[in-house]
């Protein structure tokens, strides 16, 4: 069953369609249980730099994120065209169940490095990996690691 809808069947003319500017990727957001621990992990393991830290609260924020009474602390980390937003909520919600990569929905963050094998060899012993680096049939070397909250990060040839 196709879920594609032709624009001319939704709007009487293309001119009636709402105007949308070309979107750009701004950041990837990850909710974490301990902001300091997560910042340390992404800075130490991936070399990301903290570019902003702030806290947000109040009724407008709680309404926007659909979490009554919530406030949050944020850290934005960046390097070479990627911006990662780490968020710690107060009060903390229920942890998400561990997901496998074959389930629908957002499953992982992909980060490119110059040499996956060298990256793997330089990992601290406490960084969980799913396997040794593997080279796929397409010739790309990949490695999956977990951050301190269990989020999957695919490390691949840049």
Short mmCIF file of C-alpha atoms in Angstrom, two decimals:
data_model
loop_
_atom_site.label_atom_id
_atom_site.label_comp_id
_atom_site.label_asym_id
_atom_site.label_seq_id
_atom_site.Cartn_x
_atom_site.Cartn_y
_atom_site.Cartn_z
CA UNK A 1 0.00 0.00 0.00
CA UNK A 2 1.45 3.35 -1.02
CA UNK A 3 1.37 6.26 1.41
CA UNK A 4 2.49 8.77 -1.21
CA UNK A 5 0.00 11.51 -1.97
CA UNK A 6 0.21 13.64 -5.07
CA UNK A 7 0.26 17.36 -4.29
CA UNK A 8 -2.47 18.06 -6.86
CA UNK A 9 -4.83 15.71 -5.01
CA UNK A 10 -4.35 17.55 -1.72
CA UNK A 11 -4.35 21.14 -3.00
CA UNK A 12 -6.30 22.42 -5.96
CA UNK A 13 -3.09 23.85 -7.41
CA UNK A 14 0.54 23.80 -6.40
CA UNK A 15 0.21 27.54 -5.81
CA UNK A 16 -2.28 26.76 -3.00
CA UNK A 17 0.26 24.59 -1.18
CA UNK A 18 1.83 26.22 1.88
CA UNK A 19 5.24 27.78 1.28
CA UNK A 20 8.14 25.91 2.88
CA UNK A 21 11.68 27.19 2.79
CA UNK A 22 14.49 24.73 2.27
CA UNK A 23 15.02 23.14 5.69
CA UNK A 24 18.49 22.66 7.09
CA UNK A 25 19.62 20.25 9.77
CA UNK A 26 20.15 22.19 12.99
CA UNK A 27 20.89 19.58 15.67
CA UNK A 28 20.23 16.08 16.94
CA UNK A 29 18.72 15.96 20.42
CA UNK A 30 19.29 13.17 22.94
CA UNK A 31 17.67 13.03 26.37
CA UNK A 32 20.12 11.80 29.00
CA UNK A 33 19.90 10.87 32.67
CA UNK A 34 23.10 12.68 33.74
CA UNK A 35 24.11 15.71 31.67
CA UNK A 36 27.65 16.00 33.03
CA UNK A 37 28.36 12.31 32.41
CA UNK A 38 26.96 12.52 28.86
CA UNK A 39 28.94 15.69 28.05
CA UNK A 40 32.12 14.02 29.29
CA UNK A 41 31.41 10.93 27.15
CA UNK A 42 30.77 12.79 23.89
CA UNK A 43 33.68 15.19 24.48
CA UNK A 44 36.18 12.47 25.41
CA UNK A 45 35.11 9.72 22.99
CA UNK A 46 34.21 11.84 19.94
CA UNK A 47 36.10 15.08 20.55
CA UNK A 48 32.97 17.25 20.47
CA UNK A 49 33.30 20.71 22.02
CA UNK A 50 30.71 22.29 24.31
CA UNK A 51 29.43 25.39 22.51
CA UNK A 52 26.46 26.28 24.73
CA UNK A 53 24.99 25.34 28.11
CA UNK A 54 21.68 26.62 29.47
CA UNK A 55 18.58 25.72 31.47
CA UNK A 56 14.93 26.25 30.55
CA UNK A 57 11.79 25.99 32.62
CA UNK A 58 8.38 27.51 33.05
CA UNK A 59 4.89 26.84 31.82
CA UNK A 60 5.56 27.59 28.12
CA UNK A 61 8.47 25.13 28.02
CA UNK A 62 6.56 22.42 29.91
CA UNK A 63 3.63 22.83 27.49
CA UNK A 64 5.91 22.75 24.43
CA UNK A 65 7.51 19.45 25.47
CA UNK A 66 4.23 18.03 26.84
CA UNK A 67 5.70 17.34 30.27
CA UNK A 68 3.83 19.13 33.07
CA UNK A 69 6.12 20.93 35.49
CA UNK A 70 9.28 20.01 33.58
CA UNK A 71 12.42 22.03 33.35
CA UNK A 72 15.62 20.97 31.61
CA UNK A 73 19.34 21.60 31.41
CA UNK A 74 20.91 21.60 27.96
CA UNK A 75 24.40 21.27 26.53
CA UNK A 76 25.12 21.80 22.84
CA UNK A 77 28.26 20.11 21.54
CA UNK A 78 29.67 20.57 18.05
CA UNK A 79 32.38 19.55 15.61
CA UNK A 80 32.71 19.64 11.82
CA UNK A 81 29.12 20.29 10.80
CA UNK A 82 27.34 18.34 13.54
CA UNK A 83 25.58 19.85 16.52
CA UNK A 84 24.44 17.54 19.30
CA UNK A 85 21.94 18.68 21.93
CA UNK A 86 22.06 16.77 25.22
CA UNK A 87 19.09 17.34 27.53
CA UNK A 88 18.55 16.35 31.16
CA UNK A 89 14.95 16.80 32.35
CA UNK A 90 13.81 17.54 35.90
CA UNK A 91 11.81 15.62 36.87
CA UNK A 92 13.25 12.74 34.88
CA UNK A 93 10.78 10.65 32.90
CA UNK A 94 10.72 6.88 32.66
CA UNK A 95 13.70 5.37 30.82
CA UNK A 96 13.06 4.14 27.30
CA UNK A 97 13.34 0.41 26.77
CA UNK A 98 16.43 -0.71 24.87
CA UNK A 99 15.78 -0.76 21.13
CA UNK A 100 17.22 -2.96 18.45
CA UNK A 101 18.27 -1.49 15.14
CA UNK A 102 15.60 -3.37 13.20
CA UNK A 103 12.68 -1.62 14.96
CA UNK A 104 10.87 1.36 13.41
CA UNK A 105 11.75 4.77 14.80
CA UNK A 106 14.93 6.67 15.53
CA UNK A 107 17.53 4.08 16.43
CA UNK A 108 20.97 5.66 16.35
CA UNK A 109 23.23 8.63 15.71
CA UNK A 110 25.86 8.19 12.98
CA UNK A 111 29.25 9.87 13.36
CA UNK A 112 32.06 9.69 10.82
CA UNK A 113 35.71 9.26 11.76
CA UNK A 114 38.90 9.00 9.68
CA UNK A 115 39.77 5.45 10.77
CA UNK A 116 37.17 3.25 12.48
CA UNK A 117 39.73 0.60 13.53
CA UNK A 118 42.01 3.20 15.11
CA UNK A 119 38.99 4.81 16.79
CA UNK A 120 38.01 1.39 18.20
CA UNK A 121 41.55 0.71 19.42
CA UNK A 122 41.56 4.04 21.26
CA UNK A 123 38.29 3.50 23.12
CA UNK A 124 38.38 3.28 26.89
CA UNK A 125 37.59 -0.15 28.32
CA UNK A 126 34.28 1.07 29.78
CA UNK A 127 32.80 2.08 26.39
CA UNK A 128 30.36 -0.63 25.32
CA UNK A 129 30.60 -1.83 21.71
CA UNK A 130 28.23 -4.19 19.91
CA UNK A 131 31.07 -5.89 18.02
CA UNK A 132 34.51 -5.36 16.58
CA UNK A 133 34.64 -3.00 13.56
CA UNK A 134 33.10 -4.69 10.52
CA UNK A 135 33.49 -3.86 6.83
CA UNK A 136 30.16 -4.15 5.01
CA UNK A 137 29.63 -5.50 1.52
CA UNK A 138 29.64 -1.91 0.25
CA UNK A 139 33.15 -1.40 1.65
CA UNK A 140 32.22 0.88 4.56
CA UNK A 141 33.73 0.04 7.94
CA UNK A 142 31.27 0.46 10.81
CA UNK A 143 31.22 0.06 14.59
CA UNK A 144 28.35 0.55 17.03
CA UNK A 145 28.96 1.88 20.54
CA UNK A 146 26.58 2.82 23.36
CA UNK A 147 26.68 6.06 25.28
CA UNK A 148 26.22 6.00 29.09
CA UNK A 149 22.41 5.93 28.69
CA UNK A 150 22.50 3.08 26.18
CA UNK A 151 21.89 5.21 23.06
CA UNK A 152 23.45 3.65 19.97
CA UNK A 153 26.08 5.53 17.98
CA UNK A 154 27.21 4.21 14.61
CA UNK A 155 30.84 5.07 13.96
CA UNK A 156 31.71 4.85 10.27
CA UNK A 157 34.34 5.85 7.74
CA UNK A 158 34.05 9.57 7.05
#
